[in-house]
């Protein structure tokens, strides 16, 4: 899980500088691991919302 978030964050830093990061405390209400990032010089309400789903999850967000 942590390795996935590290890869995503490293990739984002290649696009631009990270201005804000919020990692949702676990366990999150939906049972997944989730993080939000905002890049510098982007609108204040434009966030990247990234969640990691376990294969064993019910995938309620995906409709599967």
PDB file of C-alpha atoms in Angstrom:
ATOM      1  CA  UNK A   1       0.000   0.000   0.000  1.00  0.00           C
ATOM      2  CA  UNK A   2       2.643   2.511   1.060  1.00  0.00           C
ATOM      3  CA  UNK A   3       4.781   1.744  -1.968  1.00  0.00           C
ATOM      4  CA  UNK A   4       1.854   2.592  -4.241  1.00  0.00           C
ATOM      5  CA  UNK A   5       1.374   5.986  -2.591  1.00  0.00           C
ATOM      6  CA  UNK A   6       5.114   6.676  -2.815  1.00  0.00           C
ATOM      7  CA  UNK A   7       5.129   5.910  -6.552  1.00  0.00           C
ATOM      8  CA  UNK A   8       2.122   8.150  -7.183  1.00  0.00           C
ATOM      9  CA  UNK A   9       3.614  11.015  -5.181  1.00  0.00           C
ATOM     10  CA  UNK A  10       6.969  10.705  -6.936  1.00  0.00           C
ATOM     11  CA  UNK A  11       5.189  10.796 -10.290  1.00  0.00           C
ATOM     12  CA  UNK A  12       3.197  13.872  -9.270  1.00  0.00           C
ATOM     13  CA  UNK A  13       6.400  15.724  -8.361  1.00  0.00           C
ATOM     14  CA  UNK A  14       7.540  15.216 -11.950  1.00  0.00           C
ATOM     15  CA  UNK A  15       4.417  17.099 -13.086  1.00  0.00           C
ATOM     16  CA  UNK A  16       4.671  19.940 -10.575  1.00  0.00           C
ATOM     17  CA  UNK A  17       5.401  20.891  -7.003  1.00  0.00           C
ATOM     18  CA  UNK A  18       2.998  19.505  -4.396  1.00  0.00           C
ATOM     19  CA  UNK A  19       1.306  22.332  -2.513  1.00  0.00           C
ATOM     20  CA  UNK A  20      -1.012  20.280  -0.311  1.00  0.00           C
ATOM     21  CA  UNK A  21      -1.209  16.665   0.790  1.00  0.00           C
ATOM     22  CA  UNK A  22      -3.864  15.056   2.962  1.00  0.00           C
ATOM     23  CA  UNK A  23      -3.718  11.361   3.769  1.00  0.00           C
ATOM     24  CA  UNK A  24      -7.069  10.111   5.042  1.00  0.00           C
ATOM     25  CA  UNK A  25      -6.623   8.548   8.496  1.00  0.00           C
ATOM     26  CA  UNK A  26      -7.175   4.822   8.522  1.00  0.00           C
ATOM     27  CA  UNK A  27      -9.400   3.054   8.790  1.00  0.00           C
ATOM     28  CA  UNK A  28     -11.268   5.357   6.404  1.00  0.00           C
ATOM     29  CA  UNK A  29     -15.049   5.217   6.402  1.00  0.00           C
ATOM     30  CA  UNK A  30     -15.017   3.360   3.069  1.00  0.00           C
ATOM     31  CA  UNK A  31     -12.313   0.872   4.054  1.00  0.00           C
ATOM     32  CA  UNK A  32      -9.770   1.917   1.406  1.00  0.00           C
ATOM     33  CA  UNK A  33      -6.491   3.823   1.686  1.00  0.00           C
ATOM     34  CA  UNK A  34      -6.843   7.324   0.272  1.00  0.00           C
ATOM     35  CA  UNK A  35      -4.804  10.478  -0.260  1.00  0.00           C
ATOM     36  CA  UNK A  36      -5.491  13.915  -1.746  1.00  0.00           C
ATOM     37  CA  UNK A  37      -2.881  16.144  -3.392  1.00  0.00           C
ATOM     38  CA  UNK A  38      -2.978  19.632  -4.865  1.00  0.00           C
ATOM     39  CA  UNK A  39      -0.244  20.869  -7.147  1.00  0.00           C
ATOM     40  CA  UNK A  40       1.155  24.377  -6.840  1.00  0.00           C
ATOM     41  CA  UNK A  41      -0.254  26.991  -9.185  1.00  0.00           C
ATOM     42  CA  UNK A  42      -3.500  25.091  -9.720  1.00  0.00           C
ATOM     43  CA  UNK A  43      -6.991  26.250  -8.702  1.00  0.00           C
ATOM     44  CA  UNK A  44      -7.607  25.774  -4.950  1.00  0.00           C
ATOM     45  CA  UNK A  45     -10.438  23.310  -5.508  1.00  0.00           C
ATOM     46  CA  UNK A  46      -8.605  21.143  -8.059  1.00  0.00           C
ATOM     47  CA  UNK A  47      -7.413  18.120  -6.097  1.00  0.00           C
ATOM     48  CA  UNK A  48      -6.127  14.709  -7.063  1.00  0.00           C
ATOM     49  CA  UNK A  49      -8.147  12.120  -5.151  1.00  0.00           C
ATOM     50  CA  UNK A  50      -6.374   8.762  -5.151  1.00  0.00           C
ATOM     51  CA  UNK A  51      -7.545   5.603  -3.414  1.00  0.00           C
ATOM     52  CA  UNK A  52      -6.033   2.141  -3.347  1.00  0.00           C
ATOM     53  CA  UNK A  53      -8.561  -0.682  -3.445  1.00  0.00           C
ATOM     54  CA  UNK A  54      -7.698  -4.128  -2.203  1.00  0.00           C
ATOM     55  CA  UNK A  55      -8.676  -7.007  -4.454  1.00  0.00           C
ATOM     56  CA  UNK A  56     -10.769  -8.375  -1.613  1.00  0.00           C
ATOM     57  CA  UNK A  57     -12.825  -5.159  -1.274  1.00  0.00           C
ATOM     58  CA  UNK A  58     -16.444  -5.041  -2.349  1.00  0.00           C
ATOM     59  CA  UNK A  59     -15.656  -2.283  -4.883  1.00  0.00           C
ATOM     60  CA  UNK A  60     -18.780  -0.293  -3.980  1.00  0.00           C
ATOM     61  CA  UNK A  61     -17.334   2.753  -5.768  1.00  0.00           C
ATOM     62  CA  UNK A  62     -16.755   0.866  -9.010  1.00  0.00           C
ATOM     63  CA  UNK A  63     -20.183  -0.672  -9.293  1.00  0.00           C
ATOM     64  CA  UNK A  64     -18.711  -4.167  -9.680  1.00  0.00           C
TER      65      UNK A  64
END
